[in-house]
Amino acid sequence: MESTIVPIPSPPALPFLGDLVEKDPEFPLGSLIKLVETYGPILRSHLPGHSRVIVSSQALVNEVCDESRFTKQVAGALEEIRNGAQDGLFTAYGPQEENWGIAHRILVPAFGPLSIRGMFDEMHDVASQLTMKWARHGPSYVIPVSDDFTRLTLDTLALCTMGYRFNSYYHEEMHPFITAMGDFLSESGNRSMRPSIVNPFYRQSQRKYDADIAILRKTSDDVIKARRQSPNDRKDLLNSMLNGRDPRTGKTLSDDSITNNMITFLIAGHETTSGLLSFSFYYLLKNPAAYQRAQAEIDNVIGKGPIKVEQLSKLPFIAAIFRETLRLHPPVVLIQVSSPKTEIIGGKYQVEKNEPINAFLHKLHRDPAVYGEDAETWRPERMLDEPFEKLNKEYPNCWKPFGNGSRACIGRPFAWQEALLVVAMLLQNFNFELDDPSYQLRYKQTLTVKPKDFKIHATLRNKISPTQLEQNLASITSGHAAGPEPSHSASIPLRPVAKGPGLHIFYGSNTGTCEALAQRLAGDAASHGFQTKVIGSLDSAKEFEKSPTGEPVIIITASYEGQPPDNAGHFVAWLESLKGDEMKDVIYSVFACGHHDWASTFHRIPNLVDDLMEKRGGKRIAPIGRADAGEGDMFSDFENWEDNILWPALKKQYAGSEGPSDNSLDSGIQVKISSPRPSQLRQDMREARIVSTRTLTAPGAPEKNHIEIELPSDLSYSVGDYLAILPLNPKDVVLRAIRRFGLSWDCMVSIISSQPTTLPTDHPISAFDLLTAYVELQQPATKRNTQSLVEATADVSTKEQLTHLSTTTFETEITQKRLSILDLLERFPTIALPLGSFLQMLPPMRIRQYSISSSPLSNPTRATLTYRVLDAPALKGSGRHIGIASNYLSQLTPGDKLHISIRPSHIAFHLPSDPENIPIICIAAGTGIAPFVGFIQERAAQIGAGRTLAPALLFFGCRDPAIDDLYAERFARWETMGAVSMRRAYSRKPEASEGCKYVQDRLWRDREEVEGLWERNARVFVCGHREVGEAVKGVSIRMAMEARGVGEGKAEEWFEGIRNTRYSTDVFA
């Protein structure tokens, strides 16, 4: 037996400190994830004074959940929580403590089905308070989701189980109990990771800790005191504790034990449910199809009437949402057990007597052996009743959010009924949208984990007013709902700037282009005799409840890999769910943005919206407009559609609509210039810091750089994700604009706008900052821009040249040569363009995305980028064409700050969740290698921790091994470890790469090895310029023809079938 024992992998440890260096005190969960992803499904972690074993696969967790061998152990943070909760149910050592047995036997009946059902009315009372708060605040109110759900669950628990009202919704500040509880839990966690000998030196922390405990105990004592002073016959938890007798011993609970369990229930009961609700709403808003299905289920089961307790059991999809959310985000991520004797687990790993064993639920619930390759994906369908039961039967103990065995959560039925009621009430009465459609999960961790800074907006459904909603909620048993009444828009209502018909403009936009076009259309409306009444995202327009009959709706949207933009998904899902003529009163037109390189999904979403709106009775007032970023300038395409199709159609429909002025230089923006020097920069993303930068290529070669960025403490990423940056215009370009408009270097401008604008308004800002941060100075001029410049000059020769440029030679001389408005102003000095008109012509600054070239397993607090600096001769014949983002990055130095956000890549463009068994094949050229640097770095970390991984091939194309073989030394080291096998192709020196000039040539040469890995279920990833993507696709089809003996048509059909499953691309223009 001894010979079969295998050492448990373990991170390096320091004397006294153990492996604390691996742990992030602000986000311990992140540190645990990193450890498990590095070392695998079992590891031994060393803490000050003791070790612990962490298991995370279903097979191992199932074994340690056997209560005949292992029992719950109170240690670590849980041991510290005993300082406040003592021997309450959650923190008691177990049956060896008499109070645990007494409390358990007295309290379990209090959470029986009939008792929970009897709490429905009081649950409804508190849920109604939350609902009315959101209704009265209106759609513009930014809802702090986790905070409001924490108030809800604390108030519900206290009222239902103790008859006590915290009345959290009647105070701006959180109840002191909540603040004290959060600080107490955080410090308990911190204390568990410090050597006990140093705790006396944390005197200030100790004083705060003691004060927090005092607040927790006083709050609980106050609740008990209030009940003793006003006794009643409620059959609730508090009376059970005060009056109940243990059926086995006949004993009652002591006052201390009552207080301990009060604290236990108030902490555990409300923290966990608020986390479940918060994460559930995050996933619903990120998954429009699921949101639509959930809302439809509530509408079908409950309708518009009062919610009844018996209806809650008829919401299987809502239950599946909760199960799936708890799978990905269990409120408590560890179950801790131990054995009274030395044990062998997994058939080969020895754990010592009384050694803590942590079942790590975060990874257990993502075990690909149980949940498949999409284990990281939120997919509630897998948790519907039948598949859920089958899953738990086939894989016992694969889903453990409520704990284990006799020590499992006794309040589960309470939490489940409360959550069902709250979600049903909210989705019945509101439509929701994200405050920031690009929001990605960040975490706040105490005892539990919740989304950090997650904010939403709520708009009342069914044209009901807050007053009518209040009446409906008050009539729990009446079964009748009040009639409709006009409500508020979830978009931004705008003050009309002209008389005439109202215009409602909605956009779907991830990068800001469609939003910029919407702003431009809104700005043009007044000159055509229309009032822009509403401009907002498509999700804010859901159900078109706020668009008066007869007024036109204009939709501007794009597709992203065939899917709706982040702020349009719910609208599209709702539109797809319609069955009748719901659009019969809507007059509309659609403008489509896209790129033809994504041929199979080109303009898919705008086409879908246009077709479905007509199919559901809508009246198309103008044919769909189209812009192709791969063919020309989207802004010019939009202006052409706007001027020649949309406005004429609108004027024909609304005869007599004429604007106040036909002067195209009347921008609606007034500019005042002053000289004080306050500075204000746009900061709509997170601030990060540059750690280091270096050039990767030899002198004389196209410059490719590496930059390392320290992330904000609460920002995390996965390997393969993107880093979005908000760049600044190059200083030289900004100075050109300042000189052209005759501005002094320190002048200030104040902008007053009578129309929608993304420019900073109503306060002074330096002209340099304005031109640097807010507008795209190098955007090619549109045809309308050029025509407007004709009106701004009195010089006859200039007029003739500009007229010629705006008509006959526009495509060849402006679009293809990328001439900007600033270029034209410099070429024709007689143009007298006001600064306001210049600003109005420019689109707002847009974000740029770069693939992250690092793995969080290397350092979760830092991310690196690998990018090419775009600096080439300008196509206009003079000067340089400078890439805005790449040159911005190249000018940054260590210590500089920049604004960033993390954007997830396509779900298919991530490493397999089972790296031991699934090989990978990566193919890149140039800086397309960026994500694969992160991929191989992650594999190297896992191999370094003792794991054995499936093979990995990396095909990489560059010019010359001495010039631009990026990260050659690093890849050589990783290749020696077995993390990757490199296959290079040198275009300028093919004799050094097996005669292969390009990466597709090397792929074809090594096709037998590639085919062998493919047969082993390999995943293929391609990153680079679109020419690389097309060339690799061509070779892949040839390989399929050869290996399968089929013709080109069949091979192409096979290739389309594997895209975005086993063959994933990240191709850039």
Tab-separated table of N, CA and C in Angstrom, residues 277-398:
chain	number	residue	atom	x	y	z
A	277	LEU	N	-29.103	36.381	-5.561
A	277	LEU	CA	-29.931	37.295	-6.346
A	277	LEU	C	-29.071	38.209	-7.213
A	278	SER	N	-27.986	38.712	-6.658
A	278	SER	CA	-27.122	39.628	-7.417
A	278	SER	C	-26.511	38.935	-8.623
A	279	PHE	N	-25.934	37.742	-8.421
A	279	PHE	CA	-25.328	37.014	-9.536
A	279	PHE	C	-26.391	36.581	-10.547
A	280	SER	N	-27.571	36.217	-10.075
A	280	SER	CA	-28.630	35.808	-11.005
A	280	SER	C	-28.997	36.942	-11.940
A	281	PHE	N	-29.127	38.144	-11.413
A	281	PHE	CA	-29.470	39.270	-12.281
A	281	PHE	C	-28.322	39.612	-13.220
A	282	TYR	N	-27.096	39.445	-12.762
A	282	TYR	CA	-25.969	39.675	-13.673
A	282	TYR	C	-26.076	38.738	-14.876
A	283	TYR	N	-26.261	37.453	-14.621
A	283	TYR	CA	-26.292	36.496	-15.721
A	283	TYR	C	-27.528	36.680	-16.594
A	284	LEU	N	-28.654	37.028	-16.008
A	284	LEU	CA	-29.835	37.272	-16.826
A	284	LEU	C	-29.612	38.439	-17.780
A	285	LEU	N	-28.991	39.487	-17.293
A	285	LEU	CA	-28.785	40.663	-18.140
A	285	LEU	C	-27.673	40.456	-19.150
A	286	LYS	N	-26.803	39.492	-18.916
A	286	LYS	CA	-25.764	39.162	-19.883
A	286	LYS	C	-26.219	38.088	-20.875
A	287	ASN	N	-27.389	37.488	-20.624
A	287	ASN	CA	-27.892	36.408	-21.481
A	287	ASN	C	-29.341	36.689	-21.851
A	288	PRO	N	-29.555	37.514	-22.882
A	288	PRO	CA	-30.915	37.958	-23.219
A	288	PRO	C	-31.908	36.839	-23.477
A	289	ALA	N	-31.471	35.741	-24.084
A	289	ALA	CA	-32.417	34.659	-24.354
A	289	ALA	C	-32.952	34.070	-23.050
A	290	ALA	N	-32.073	33.896	-22.089
A	290	ALA	CA	-32.511	33.374	-20.788
A	290	ALA	C	-33.401	34.386	-20.075
A	291	TYR	N	-33.044	35.648	-20.167
A	291	TYR	CA	-33.868	36.704	-19.566
A	291	TYR	C	-35.280	36.655	-20.155
A	292	GLN	N	-35.355	36.557	-21.466
A	292	GLN	CA	-36.643	36.536	-22.137
A	292	GLN	C	-37.454	35.311	-21.723
A	293	ARG	N	-36.793	34.178	-21.621
A	293	ARG	CA	-37.490	32.950	-21.236
A	293	ARG	C	-37.974	33.034	-19.788
A	294	ALA	N	-37.136	33.599	-18.917
A	294	ALA	CA	-37.528	33.733	-17.509
A	294	ALA	C	-38.735	34.649	-17.374
A	295	GLN	N	-38.712	35.769	-18.067
A	295	GLN	CA	-39.824	36.715	-17.973
A	295	GLN	C	-41.097	36.109	-18.581
A	296	ALA	N	-40.932	35.363	-19.667
A	296	ALA	CA	-42.097	34.716	-20.285
A	296	ALA	C	-42.698	33.672	-19.347
A	297	GLU	N	-41.843	32.931	-18.635
A	297	GLU	CA	-42.351	31.935	-17.699
A	297	GLU	C	-43.169	32.611	-16.595
A	298	ILE	N	-42.684	33.723	-16.095
A	298	ILE	CA	-43.412	34.449	-15.048
A	298	ILE	C	-44.723	35.000	-15.598
A	299	ASP	N	-44.678	35.539	-16.805
A	299	ASP	CA	-45.909	36.057	-17.413
A	299	ASP	C	-46.939	34.948	-17.617
A	300	ASN	N	-46.473	33.767	-18.018
A	300	ASN	CA	-47.398	32.660	-18.275
A	300	ASN	C	-47.984	32.073	-16.991
A	301	VAL	N	-47.144	31.965	-15.974
A	301	VAL	CA	-47.591	31.325	-14.724
A	301	VAL	C	-48.339	32.298	-13.827
A	302	ILE	N	-47.856	33.526	-13.724
A	302	ILE	CA	-48.404	34.493	-12.768
A	302	ILE	C	-49.247	35.559	-13.450
A	303	GLY	N	-48.840	35.947	-14.657
A	303	GLY	CA	-49.557	37.018	-15.350
A	303	GLY	C	-49.313	38.354	-14.692
A	304	LYS	N	-50.299	39.230	-14.749
A	304	LYS	CA	-50.174	40.571	-14.180
A	304	LYS	C	-50.769	40.673	-12.782
A	305	GLY	N	-51.334	39.599	-12.310
A	305	GLY	CA	-51.998	39.630	-11.007
A	305	GLY	C	-51.044	39.411	-9.856
A	306	PRO	N	-51.588	39.344	-8.639
A	306	PRO	CA	-50.762	39.132	-7.452
A	306	PRO	C	-50.072	37.766	-7.498
A	307	ILE	N	-48.909	37.708	-6.903
A	307	ILE	CA	-48.168	36.446	-6.829
A	307	ILE	C	-48.695	35.641	-5.645
A	308	LYS	N	-48.944	34.374	-5.902
A	308	LYS	CA	-49.422	33.482	-4.845
A	308	LYS	C	-48.359	32.433	-4.552
A	309	VAL	N	-48.316	31.993	-3.308
A	309	VAL	CA	-47.251	31.104	-2.882
A	309	VAL	C	-47.238	29.811	-3.687
A	310	GLU	N	-48.402	29.314	-4.068
A	310	GLU	CA	-48.430	28.041	-4.800
A	310	GLU	C	-47.870	28.180	-6.215
A	311	GLN	N	-47.795	29.410	-6.735
A	311	GLN	CA	-47.251	29.607	-8.082
A	311	GLN	C	-45.736	29.451	-8.119
A	312	LEU	N	-45.079	29.632	-6.986
A	312	LEU	CA	-43.616	29.624	-6.975
A	312	LEU	C	-43.048	28.258	-7.329
A	313	SER	N	-43.795	27.206	-7.071
A	313	SER	CA	-43.323	25.862	-7.409
A	313	SER	C	-43.523	25.537	-8.885
A	314	LYS	N	-44.140	26.450	-9.627
A	314	LYS	CA	-44.416	26.230	-11.049
A	314	LYS	C	-43.500	27.070	-11.941
A	315	LEU	N	-42.309	27.388	-11.429
A	315	LEU	CA	-41.347	28.206	-12.174
A	315	LEU	C	-40.045	27.418	-12.356
A	316	PRO	N	-40.064	26.339	-13.156
A	316	PRO	CA	-38.880	25.476	-13.260
A	316	PRO	C	-37.669	26.167	-13.867
A	317	PHE	N	-37.894	27.118	-14.786
A	317	PHE	CA	-36.729	27.768	-15.394
A	317	PHE	C	-36.082	28.730	-14.411
A	318	ILE	N	-36.880	29.410	-13.583
A	318	ILE	CA	-36.295	30.280	-12.558
A	318	ILE	C	-35.486	29.434	-11.579
A	319	ALA	N	-36.007	28.262	-11.209
A	319	ALA	CA	-35.259	27.367	-10.324
A	319	ALA	C	-33.950	26.937	-10.980
A	320	ALA	N	-33.993	26.659	-12.282
A	320	ALA	CA	-32.775	26.269	-12.999
A	320	ALA	C	-31.767	27.408	-13.015
A	321	ILE	N	-32.253	28.641	-13.138
A	321	ILE	CA	-31.368	29.811	-13.092
A	321	ILE	C	-30.644	29.862	-11.752
A	322	PHE	N	-31.366	29.641	-10.672
A	322	PHE	CA	-30.733	29.661	-9.354
A	322	PHE	C	-29.705	28.546	-9.209
A	323	ARG	N	-30.055	27.341	-9.659
A	323	ARG	CA	-29.104	26.231	-9.540
A	323	ARG	C	-27.823	26.505	-10.327
A	324	GLU	N	-27.992	27.021	-11.547
A	324	GLU	CA	-26.819	27.289	-12.384
A	324	GLU	C	-25.991	28.439	-11.814
A	325	THR	N	-26.657	29.438	-11.273
A	325	THR	CA	-25.933	30.555	-10.660
A	325	THR	C	-25.177	30.080	-9.428
A	326	LEU	N	-25.814	29.248	-8.612
A	326	LEU	CA	-25.138	28.698	-7.435
A	326	LEU	C	-24.007	27.752	-7.834
A	327	ARG	N	-24.141	27.131	-8.993
A	327	ARG	CA	-23.042	26.288	-9.476
A	327	ARG	C	-21.798	27.127	-9.724
A	328	LEU	N	-21.958	28.223	-10.445
A	328	LEU	CA	-20.808	29.056	-10.782
A	328	LEU	C	-20.366	29.939	-9.619
A	329	HIS	N	-21.312	30.300	-8.755
A	329	HIS	CA	-20.973	31.195	-7.649
A	329	HIS	C	-21.628	30.733	-6.350
A	330	PRO	N	-21.151	29.620	-5.797
A	330	PRO	CA	-21.677	29.208	-4.492
A	330	PRO	C	-21.371	30.283	-3.462
A	331	PRO	N	-22.310	30.613	-2.581
A	331	PRO	CA	-22.090	31.713	-1.639
A	331	PRO	C	-20.870	31.503	-0.753
A	332	VAL	N	-20.668	30.275	-0.295
A	332	VAL	CA	-19.475	29.917	0.468
A	332	VAL	C	-18.707	28.910	-0.376
A	333	VAL	N	-17.434	29.185	-0.629
A	333	VAL	CA	-16.711	28.421	-1.648
A	333	VAL	C	-15.978	27.208	-1.099
A	334	LEU	N	-15.926	27.039	0.226
A	334	LEU	CA	-15.199	25.917	0.803
A	334	LEU	C	-16.077	25.147	1.787
A	335	ILE	N	-16.010	23.827	1.723
A	335	ILE	CA	-16.514	22.961	2.780
A	335	ILE	C	-15.286	22.322	3.420
A	336	GLN	N	-15.150	22.469	4.720
A	336	GLN	CA	-13.940	21.985	5.386
A	336	GLN	C	-14.258	20.770	6.245
A	337	VAL	N	-13.533	19.687	6.006
A	337	VAL	CA	-13.714	18.457	6.768
A	337	VAL	C	-12.349	17.944	7.220
A	338	SER	N	-12.364	16.931	8.040
A	338	SER	CA	-11.134	16.241	8.430
A	338	SER	C	-11.501	14.832	8.851
A	339	SER	N	-10.486	14.020	9.055
A	339	SER	CA	-10.705	12.641	9.484
A	339	SER	C	-10.002	12.406	10.818
A	340	PRO	N	-10.620	11.620	11.701
A	340	PRO	CA	-9.964	11.324	12.980
A	340	PRO	C	-8.769	10.379	12.848
A	341	LYS	N	-8.519	9.909	11.614
A	341	LYS	CA	-7.363	9.042	11.388
A	341	LYS	C	-6.780	9.325	10.012
A	342	THR	N	-5.582	8.871	9.785
A	342	THR	CA	-4.950	9.026	8.478
A	342	THR	C	-5.785	8.305	7.415
A	343	GLU	N	-5.989	8.978	6.295
A	343	GLU	CA	-6.824	8.425	5.226
A	343	GLU	C	-6.093	8.496	3.887
A	344	ILE	N	-6.465	7.588	3.008
A	344	ILE	CA	-6.007	7.630	1.614
A	344	ILE	C	-7.205	8.025	0.756
A	345	ILE	N	-7.053	9.085	-0.013
A	345	ILE	CA	-8.130	9.500	-0.912
A	345	ILE	C	-7.638	9.430	-2.343
A	346	GLY	N	-8.578	9.263	-3.264
A	346	GLY	CA	-8.211	9.137	-4.665
A	346	GLY	C	-7.363	7.914	-4.935
A	347	GLY	N	-7.315	6.984	-3.973
A	347	GLY	CA	-6.553	5.759	-4.142
A	347	GLY	C	-5.058	5.920	-3.994
A	348	LYS	N	-4.535	7.157	-3.808
A	348	LYS	CA	-3.076	7.330	-3.790
A	348	LYS	C	-2.584	8.535	-3.004
A	349	TYR	N	-3.491	9.366	-2.467
A	349	TYR	CA	-3.061	10.561	-1.752
A	349	TYR	C	-3.325	10.392	-0.262
A	350	GLN	N	-2.302	10.567	0.547
A	350	GLN	CA	-2.441	10.392	1.995
A	350	GLN	C	-2.701	11.735	2.668
A	351	VAL	N	-3.782	11.800	3.462
A	351	VAL	CA	-4.053	12.984	4.286
A	351	VAL	C	-3.933	12.549	5.739
A	352	GLU	N	-3.391	13.444	6.540
A	352	GLU	CA	-3.057	13.087	7.904
A	352	GLU	C	-4.254	13.201	8.839
A	353	LYS	N	-4.124	12.586	9.983
A	353	LYS	CA	-5.137	12.658	11.026
A	353	LYS	C	-5.414	14.113	11.391
A	354	ASN	N	-6.685	14.488	11.374
A	354	ASN	CA	-7.160	15.843	11.725
A	354	ASN	C	-6.635	16.943	10.795
A	355	GLU	N	-6.025	16.583	9.676
A	355	GLU	CA	-5.565	17.596	8.722
A	355	GLU	C	-6.783	18.171	7.990
A	356	PRO	N	-6.940	19.498	7.967
A	356	PRO	CA	-8.096	20.081	7.270
A	356	PRO	C	-8.094	19.720	5.781
A	357	ILE	N	-9.252	19.355	5.296
A	357	ILE	CA	-9.447	19.100	3.863
A	357	ILE	C	-10.526	20.056	3.388
A	358	ASN	N	-10.190	20.875	2.421
A	358	ASN	CA	-11.139	21.848	1.870
A	358	ASN	C	-11.678	21.359	0.541
A	359	ALA	N	-12.987	21.157	0.460
A	359	ALA	CA	-13.633	20.912	-0.832
A	359	ALA	C	-13.891	22.267	-1.461
A	360	PHE	N	-13.203	22.541	-2.562
A	360	PHE	CA	-13.263	23.856	-3.205
A	360	PHE	C	-14.405	23.857	-4.219
A	361	LEU	N	-15.536	24.420	-3.820
A	361	LEU	CA	-16.750	24.324	-4.617
A	361	LEU	C	-16.645	25.091	-5.927
A	362	HIS	N	-15.916	26.180	-5.943
A	362	HIS	CA	-15.796	26.975	-7.166
A	362	HIS	C	-15.289	26.123	-8.322
A	363	LYS	N	-14.332	25.259	-8.064
A	363	LYS	CA	-13.797	24.395	-9.120
A	363	LYS	C	-14.561	23.082	-9.227
A	364	LEU	N	-15.061	22.569	-8.109
A	364	LEU	CA	-15.912	21.382	-8.185
A	364	LEU	C	-17.048	21.608	-9.164
A	365	HIS	N	-17.688	22.755	-9.066
A	365	HIS	CA	-18.846	23.059	-9.905
A	365	HIS	C	-18.470	23.363	-11.353
A	366	ARG	N	-17.185	23.371	-11.649
A	366	ARG	CA	-16.715	23.588	-13.018
A	366	ARG	C	-15.939	22.386	-13.542
A	367	ASP	N	-16.083	21.256	-12.893
A	367	ASP	CA	-15.360	20.049	-13.303
A	367	ASP	C	-15.841	19.620	-14.692
A	368	PRO	N	-14.961	19.637	-15.701
A	368	PRO	CA	-15.411	19.274	-17.062
A	368	PRO	C	-15.836	17.820	-17.174
A	369	ALA	N	-15.366	16.970	-16.274
A	369	ALA	CA	-15.802	15.581	-16.312
A	369	ALA	C	-17.295	15.467	-16.016
A	370	VAL	N	-17.834	16.435	-15.294
A	370	VAL	CA	-19.253	16.444	-14.952
A	370	VAL	C	-20.038	17.349	-15.891
A	371	TYR	N	-19.543	18.567	-16.067
A	371	TYR	CA	-20.313	19.606	-16.754
A	371	TYR	C	-19.878	19.862	-18.194
A	372	GLY	N	-18.844	19.144	-18.660
A	372	GLY	CA	-18.453	19.267	-20.057
A	372	GLY	C	-17.525	20.437	-20.329
A	373	GLU	N	-17.198	20.596	-21.599
A	373	GLU	CA	-16.261	21.632	-22.005
A	373	GLU	C	-16.806	23.043	-21.787
A	374	ASP	N	-18.127	23.171	-21.676
A	374	ASP	CA	-18.699	24.491	-21.441
A	374	ASP	C	-18.994	24.701	-19.952
A	375	ALA	N	-18.198	24.059	-19.103
A	375	ALA	CA	-18.435	24.160	-17.655
A	375	ALA	C	-18.322	25.585	-17.141
A	376	GLU	N	-17.554	26.431	-17.818
A	376	GLU	CA	-17.406	27.823	-17.377
A	376	GLU	C	-18.570	28.693	-17.846
A	377	THR	N	-19.414	28.153	-18.686
A	377	THR	CA	-20.510	28.923	-19.281
A	377	THR	C	-21.768	28.804	-18.428
A	378	TRP	N	-22.440	29.924	-18.236
A	378	TRP	CA	-23.724	29.936	-17.530
A	378	TRP	C	-24.802	29.463	-18.500
A	379	ARG	N	-25.327	28.266	-18.261
A	379	ARG	CA	-26.329	27.682	-19.148
A	379	ARG	C	-27.402	27.024	-18.288
A	380	PRO	N	-28.453	27.748	-17.920
A	380	PRO	CA	-29.421	27.213	-16.959
A	380	PRO	C	-30.180	25.989	-17.438
A	381	GLU	N	-30.246	25.756	-18.743
A	381	GLU	CA	-30.975	24.589	-19.255
A	381	GLU	C	-30.426	23.286	-18.669
A	382	ARG	N	-29.129	23.261	-18.357
A	382	ARG	CA	-28.544	22.036	-17.811
A	382	ARG	C	-29.051	21.753	-16.385
A	383	MET	N	-29.687	22.767	-15.775
A	383	MET	CA	-30.135	22.631	-14.395
A	383	MET	C	-31.661	22.536	-14.266
A	384	LEU	N	-32.359	22.316	-15.378
A	384	LEU	CA	-33.785	22.030	-15.283
A	384	LEU	C	-33.990	20.731	-14.504
A	385	ASP	N	-35.184	20.522	-14.002
A	385	ASP	CA	-35.415	19.454	-13.025
A	385	ASP	C	-34.859	18.102	-13.463
A	386	GLU	N	-35.232	17.653	-14.661
A	386	GLU	CA	-34.842	16.297	-15.078
A	386	GLU	C	-33.336	16.160	-15.266
A	387	PRO	N	-32.673	17.044	-16.056
A	387	PRO	CA	-31.213	16.891	-16.180
A	387	PRO	C	-30.481	17.111	-14.862
A	388	PHE	N	-31.024	17.967	-13.988
A	388	PHE	CA	-30.389	18.193	-12.693
A	388	PHE	C	-30.413	16.920	-11.848
A	389	GLU	N	-31.553	16.256	-11.818
A	389	GLU	CA	-31.646	15.013	-11.059
A	389	GLU	C	-30.724	13.938	-11.646
A	390	LYS	N	-30.684	13.870	-12.955
A	390	LYS	CA	-29.826	12.886	-13.609
A	390	LYS	C	-28.356	13.158	-13.317
A	391	LEU	N	-27.993	14.414	-13.335
A	391	LEU	CA	-26.611	14.818	-13.080
A	391	LEU	C	-26.177	14.398	-11.676
A	392	ASN	N	-27.028	14.667	-10.687
A	392	ASN	CA	-26.669	14.344	-9.306
A	392	ASN	C	-26.678	12.844	-9.045
A	393	LYS	N	-27.469	12.119	-9.806
A	393	LYS	CA	-27.477	10.660	-9.660
A	393	LYS	C	-26.213	10.065	-10.265
A	394	GLU	N	-25.807	10.604	-11.412
A	394	GLU	CA	-24.622	10.069	-12.097
A	394	GLU	C	-23.332	10.524	-11.437
A	395	TYR	N	-23.335	11.751	-10.915
A	395	TYR	CA	-22.132	12.306	-10.287
A	395	TYR	C	-22.486	12.810	-8.881
A	396	PRO	N	-22.526	11.931	-7.901
A	396	PRO	CA	-22.934	12.349	-6.542
A	396	PRO	C	-22.041	13.469	-6.014
A	397	ASN	N	-22.653	14.370	-5.294
A	397	ASN	CA	-21.942	15.483	-4.655
A	397	ASN	C	-21.227	16.402	-5.651
A	398	CYS	N	-21.795	16.513	-6.854
A	398	CYS	CA	-21.205	17.427	-7.847
A	398	CYS	C	-21.723	18.846	-7.686
